[in-house]
Tab-separated table of C-alpha atoms in Angstrom:
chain	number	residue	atom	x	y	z
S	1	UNK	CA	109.031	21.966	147.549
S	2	UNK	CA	108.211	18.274	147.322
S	3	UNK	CA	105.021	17.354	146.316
S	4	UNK	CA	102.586	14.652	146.439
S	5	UNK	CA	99.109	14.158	144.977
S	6	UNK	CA	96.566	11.474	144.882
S	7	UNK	CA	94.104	11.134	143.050
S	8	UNK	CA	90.886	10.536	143.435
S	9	UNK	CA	90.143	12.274	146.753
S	10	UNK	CA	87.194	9.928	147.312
S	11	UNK	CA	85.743	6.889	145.659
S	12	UNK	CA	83.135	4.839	146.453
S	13	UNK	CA	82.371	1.147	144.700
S	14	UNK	CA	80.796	-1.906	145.406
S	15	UNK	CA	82.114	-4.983	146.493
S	16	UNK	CA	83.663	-7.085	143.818
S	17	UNK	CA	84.654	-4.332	141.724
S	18	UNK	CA	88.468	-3.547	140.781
S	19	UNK	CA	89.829	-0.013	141.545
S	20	UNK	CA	92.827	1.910	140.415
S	21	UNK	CA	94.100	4.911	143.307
S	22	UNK	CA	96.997	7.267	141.430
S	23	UNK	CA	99.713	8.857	143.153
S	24	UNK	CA	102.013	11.717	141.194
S	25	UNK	CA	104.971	13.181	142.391
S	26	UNK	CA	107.688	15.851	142.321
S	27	UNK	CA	110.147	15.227	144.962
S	28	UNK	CA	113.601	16.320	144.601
S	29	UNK	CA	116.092	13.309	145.711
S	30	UNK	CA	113.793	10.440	145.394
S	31	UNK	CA	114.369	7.108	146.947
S	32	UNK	CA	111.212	5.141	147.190
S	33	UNK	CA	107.292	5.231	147.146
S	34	UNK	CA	105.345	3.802	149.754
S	35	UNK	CA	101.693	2.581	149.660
S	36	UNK	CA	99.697	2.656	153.542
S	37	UNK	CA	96.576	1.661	154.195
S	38	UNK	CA	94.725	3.842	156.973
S	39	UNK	CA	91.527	2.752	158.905
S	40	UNK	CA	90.756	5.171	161.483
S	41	UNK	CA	94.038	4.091	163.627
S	42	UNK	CA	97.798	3.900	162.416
S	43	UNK	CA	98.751	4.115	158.873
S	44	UNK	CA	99.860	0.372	158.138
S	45	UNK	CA	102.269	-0.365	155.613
S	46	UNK	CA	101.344	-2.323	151.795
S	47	UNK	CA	103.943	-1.856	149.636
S	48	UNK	CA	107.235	-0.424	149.041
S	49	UNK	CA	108.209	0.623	145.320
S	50	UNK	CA	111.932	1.340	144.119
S	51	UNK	CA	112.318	0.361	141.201
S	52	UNK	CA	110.103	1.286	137.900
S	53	UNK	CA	107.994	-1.634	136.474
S	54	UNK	CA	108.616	-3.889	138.624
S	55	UNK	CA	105.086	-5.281	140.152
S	56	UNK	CA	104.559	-5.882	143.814
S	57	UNK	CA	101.850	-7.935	144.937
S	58	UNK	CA	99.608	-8.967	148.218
S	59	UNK	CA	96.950	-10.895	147.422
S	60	UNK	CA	94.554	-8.502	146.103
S	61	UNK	CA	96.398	-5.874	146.125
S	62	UNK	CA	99.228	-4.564	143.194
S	63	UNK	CA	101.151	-1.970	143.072
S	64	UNK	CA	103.993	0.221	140.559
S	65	UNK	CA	105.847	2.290	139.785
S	66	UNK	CA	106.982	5.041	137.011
S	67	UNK	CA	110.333	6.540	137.464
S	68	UNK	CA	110.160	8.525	134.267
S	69	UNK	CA	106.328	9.988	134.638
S	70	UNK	CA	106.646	9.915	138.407
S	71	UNK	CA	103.889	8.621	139.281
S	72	UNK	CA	102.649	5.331	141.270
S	73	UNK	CA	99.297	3.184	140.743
S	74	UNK	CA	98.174	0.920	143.493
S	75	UNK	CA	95.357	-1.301	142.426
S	76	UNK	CA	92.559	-3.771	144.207
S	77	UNK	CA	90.879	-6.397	142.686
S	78	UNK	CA	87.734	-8.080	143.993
S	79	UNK	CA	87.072	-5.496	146.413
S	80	UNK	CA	85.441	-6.212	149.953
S	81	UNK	CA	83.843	-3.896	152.658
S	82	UNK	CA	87.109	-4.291	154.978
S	83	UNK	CA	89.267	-2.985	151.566
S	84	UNK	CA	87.149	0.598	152.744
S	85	UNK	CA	89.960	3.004	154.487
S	86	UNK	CA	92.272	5.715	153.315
S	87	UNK	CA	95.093	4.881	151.143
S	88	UNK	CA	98.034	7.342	151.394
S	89	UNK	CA	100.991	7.562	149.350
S	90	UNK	CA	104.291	8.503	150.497
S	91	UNK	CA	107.559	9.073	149.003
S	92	UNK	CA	110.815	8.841	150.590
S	93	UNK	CA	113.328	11.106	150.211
S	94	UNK	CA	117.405	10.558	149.940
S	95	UNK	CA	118.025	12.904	153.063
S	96	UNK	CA	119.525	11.442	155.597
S	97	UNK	CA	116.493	11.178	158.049
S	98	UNK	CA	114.340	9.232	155.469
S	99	UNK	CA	111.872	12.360	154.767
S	100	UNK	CA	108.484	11.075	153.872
S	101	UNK	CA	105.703	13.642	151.928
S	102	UNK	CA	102.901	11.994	152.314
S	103	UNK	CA	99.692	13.226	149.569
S	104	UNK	CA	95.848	14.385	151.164
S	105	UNK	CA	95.029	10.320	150.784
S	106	UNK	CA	92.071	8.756	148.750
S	107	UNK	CA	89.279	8.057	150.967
S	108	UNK	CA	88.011	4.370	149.596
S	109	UNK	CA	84.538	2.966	150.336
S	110	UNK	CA	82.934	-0.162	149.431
S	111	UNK	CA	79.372	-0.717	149.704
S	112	UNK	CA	77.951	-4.510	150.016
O	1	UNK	CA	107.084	-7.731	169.814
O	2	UNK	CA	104.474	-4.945	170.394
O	3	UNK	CA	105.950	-2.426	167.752
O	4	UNK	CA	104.918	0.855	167.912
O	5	UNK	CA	103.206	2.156	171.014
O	6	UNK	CA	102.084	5.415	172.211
O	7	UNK	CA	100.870	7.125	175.336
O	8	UNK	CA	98.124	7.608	176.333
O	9	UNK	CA	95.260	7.446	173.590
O	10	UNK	CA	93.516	10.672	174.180
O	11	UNK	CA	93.804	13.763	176.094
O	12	UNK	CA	92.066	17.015	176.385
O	13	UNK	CA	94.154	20.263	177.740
O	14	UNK	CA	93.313	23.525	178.779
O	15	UNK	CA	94.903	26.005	176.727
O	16	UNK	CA	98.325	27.144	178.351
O	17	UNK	CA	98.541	23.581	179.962
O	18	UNK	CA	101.937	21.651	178.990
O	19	UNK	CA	102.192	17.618	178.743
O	20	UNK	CA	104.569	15.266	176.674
O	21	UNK	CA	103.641	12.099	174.366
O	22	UNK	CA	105.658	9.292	175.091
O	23	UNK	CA	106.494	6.648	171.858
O	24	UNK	CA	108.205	3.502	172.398
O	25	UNK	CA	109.137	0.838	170.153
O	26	UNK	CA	110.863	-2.466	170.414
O	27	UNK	CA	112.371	-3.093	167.149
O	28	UNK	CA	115.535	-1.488	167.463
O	29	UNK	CA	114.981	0.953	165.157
O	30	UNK	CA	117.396	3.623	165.201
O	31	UNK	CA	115.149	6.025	163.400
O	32	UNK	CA	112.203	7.954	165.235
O	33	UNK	CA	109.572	10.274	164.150
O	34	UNK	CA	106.455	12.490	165.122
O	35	UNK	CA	104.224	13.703	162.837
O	36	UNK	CA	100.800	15.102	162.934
O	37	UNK	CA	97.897	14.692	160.878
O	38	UNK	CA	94.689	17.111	160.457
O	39	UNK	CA	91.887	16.614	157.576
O	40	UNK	CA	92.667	17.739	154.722
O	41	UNK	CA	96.980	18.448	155.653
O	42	UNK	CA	97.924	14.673	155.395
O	43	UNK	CA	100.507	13.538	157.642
O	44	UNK	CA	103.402	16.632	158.668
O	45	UNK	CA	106.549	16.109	160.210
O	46	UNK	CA	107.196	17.868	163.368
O	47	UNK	CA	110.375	16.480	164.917
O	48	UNK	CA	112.564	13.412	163.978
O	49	UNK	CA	115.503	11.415	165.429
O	50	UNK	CA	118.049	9.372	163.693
O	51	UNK	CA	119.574	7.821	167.123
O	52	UNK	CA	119.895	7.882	170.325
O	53	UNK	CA	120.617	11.661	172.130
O	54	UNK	CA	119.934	13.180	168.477
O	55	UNK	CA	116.932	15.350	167.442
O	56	UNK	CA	116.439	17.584	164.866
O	57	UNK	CA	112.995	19.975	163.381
O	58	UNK	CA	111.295	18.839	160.876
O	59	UNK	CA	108.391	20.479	158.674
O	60	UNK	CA	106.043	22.183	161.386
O	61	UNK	CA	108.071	22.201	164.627
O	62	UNK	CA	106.944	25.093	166.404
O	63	UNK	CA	105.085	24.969	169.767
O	64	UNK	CA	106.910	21.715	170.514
O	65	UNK	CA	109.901	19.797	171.771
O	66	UNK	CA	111.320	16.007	171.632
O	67	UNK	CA	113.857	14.453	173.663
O	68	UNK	CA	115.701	11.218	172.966
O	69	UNK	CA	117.210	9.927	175.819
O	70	UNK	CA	117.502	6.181	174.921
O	71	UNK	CA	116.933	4.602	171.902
O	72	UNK	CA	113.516	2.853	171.933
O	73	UNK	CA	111.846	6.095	173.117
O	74	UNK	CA	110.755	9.288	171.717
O	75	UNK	CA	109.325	11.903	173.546
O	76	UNK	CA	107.158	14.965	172.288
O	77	UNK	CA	106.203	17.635	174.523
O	78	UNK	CA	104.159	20.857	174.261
O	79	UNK	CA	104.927	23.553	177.032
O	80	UNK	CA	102.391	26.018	176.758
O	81	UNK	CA	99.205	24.314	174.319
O	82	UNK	CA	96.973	25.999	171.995
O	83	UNK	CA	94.034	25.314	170.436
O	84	UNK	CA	96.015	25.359	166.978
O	85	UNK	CA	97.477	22.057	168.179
O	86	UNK	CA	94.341	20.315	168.029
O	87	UNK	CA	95.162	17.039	166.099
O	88	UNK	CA	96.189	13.349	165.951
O	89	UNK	CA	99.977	13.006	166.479
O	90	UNK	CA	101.581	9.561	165.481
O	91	UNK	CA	104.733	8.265	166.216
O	92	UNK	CA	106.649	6.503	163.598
O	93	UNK	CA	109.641	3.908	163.853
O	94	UNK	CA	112.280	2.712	160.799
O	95	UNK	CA	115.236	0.550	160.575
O	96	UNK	CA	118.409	1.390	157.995
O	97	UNK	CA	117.179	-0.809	154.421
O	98	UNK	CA	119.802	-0.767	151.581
O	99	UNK	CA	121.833	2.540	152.361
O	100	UNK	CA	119.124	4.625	153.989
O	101	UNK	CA	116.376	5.043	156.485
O	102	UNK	CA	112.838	2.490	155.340
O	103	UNK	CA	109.694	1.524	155.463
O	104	UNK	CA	108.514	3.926	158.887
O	105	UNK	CA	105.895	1.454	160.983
O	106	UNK	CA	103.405	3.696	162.891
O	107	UNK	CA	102.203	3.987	166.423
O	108	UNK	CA	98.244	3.677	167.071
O	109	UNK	CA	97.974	7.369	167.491
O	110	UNK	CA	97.282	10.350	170.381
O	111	UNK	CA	93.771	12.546	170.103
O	112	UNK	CA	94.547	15.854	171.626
O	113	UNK	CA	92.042	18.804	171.915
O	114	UNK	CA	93.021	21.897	173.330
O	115	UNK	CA	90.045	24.050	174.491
């Protein structure tokens, strides 16, 4: 059974500090890992991740990925209250359908 | 270009009532999903379509049905609701990216309670 897990489940920081969320995985066909960012509504997508060691970057916001350990890191820098959300991580799977596990989600919050 | 969108926000049901979600996006994605998501379960897959007239189950599909009768909409329906099914359901929309299914983009998201 595929399996995702983030870690940690909650963090809380203050504003201006860096953070580091972890995802792990055992998935059996892997494709992809995906990074969303969650505030209450909709999941909204941050990154995509394919390839290992290869950075992606938005602004603040980093993200890669390890093929061989399996696991993903997604990073923020200079942290603000409206970084505070849940951060889930997703991998895609090579069935046809594009099966995404998501894991339980780190619950970030940052205090001014 | 709206996206995602999802019908209607919130609803309460009686227990035994029936209704359907209705998801629509304008992207052209071919692929279509419904998922729900209850604390501490993450997101689950319920049902998922990968075109037009084509549905299939996916992780927790029990209690529910989906229709796909043209491309840019995806319908979930419960016929007889329980109290079990208590949860936000989100729709979820991708396009084909180098030799499979991408990035999904997600709908805003449907409160049910069932009493």
């Amino acid at each position: 059974e595929d399996k995702v897990v983030q870690s940690p489940l909650s963090l809380v920081v203050h504003e201006g500090d860096t953070v580091t969320l972890n995802c792990s995985y055992e998935v059996t066909n892997f494709r992809s890992l995906l990074w969303y960012k969650q505030e209450k509504k909709a999941p909204t997508f941050l990154f995509m991740l394919t390839s290992s060691g290869i950075e992606k970057k938005s602004g603040r916001l980093s993200s890669i990925l390890d093929k061989k350990e399996l696991f993903s890191i997604l990073n923020i820098t200079a942290t603000q209250t409206g970084d505070s959300a849940v951060y889930l991580c997703a991998t895609l799977g090579g069935t046809s359908y594009g099966k995404l596990t998501f894991g339980q989600g780190t619950i970030l919050t940052v205090h001014p | 270009n709206a996206g995602v969108t999802q019908t209607p926000k919130f609803r309460v049901l009686k227990t035994g009532q029936s209704m359907t979600l209705l998801c629509a996006q304008d992207m052209n994605h071919e692929y279509m999903y419904w998922y729900r998501q209850d604390p501490g379960m993450g997101l689950r897959l319920i049902h998922y379509s990968v075109g037009e007239g084509t549905t299939a189950k996916g992780e927790v599909p029990d209690g529910y049905n989906v229709s796909r009768l043209k491309k840019q909409n995806f319908l979930l329906g419960l016929e007889s609701a329980a109290p079990s099914q208590t949860s936000v359901y989100f729709c979820a929309s991708s396009t084909w990216a180098a030799g499979g299914p991408g990035e999904q983009y997600f709908g805003p998201g449907t409160r049910l309670t069932v009493t």
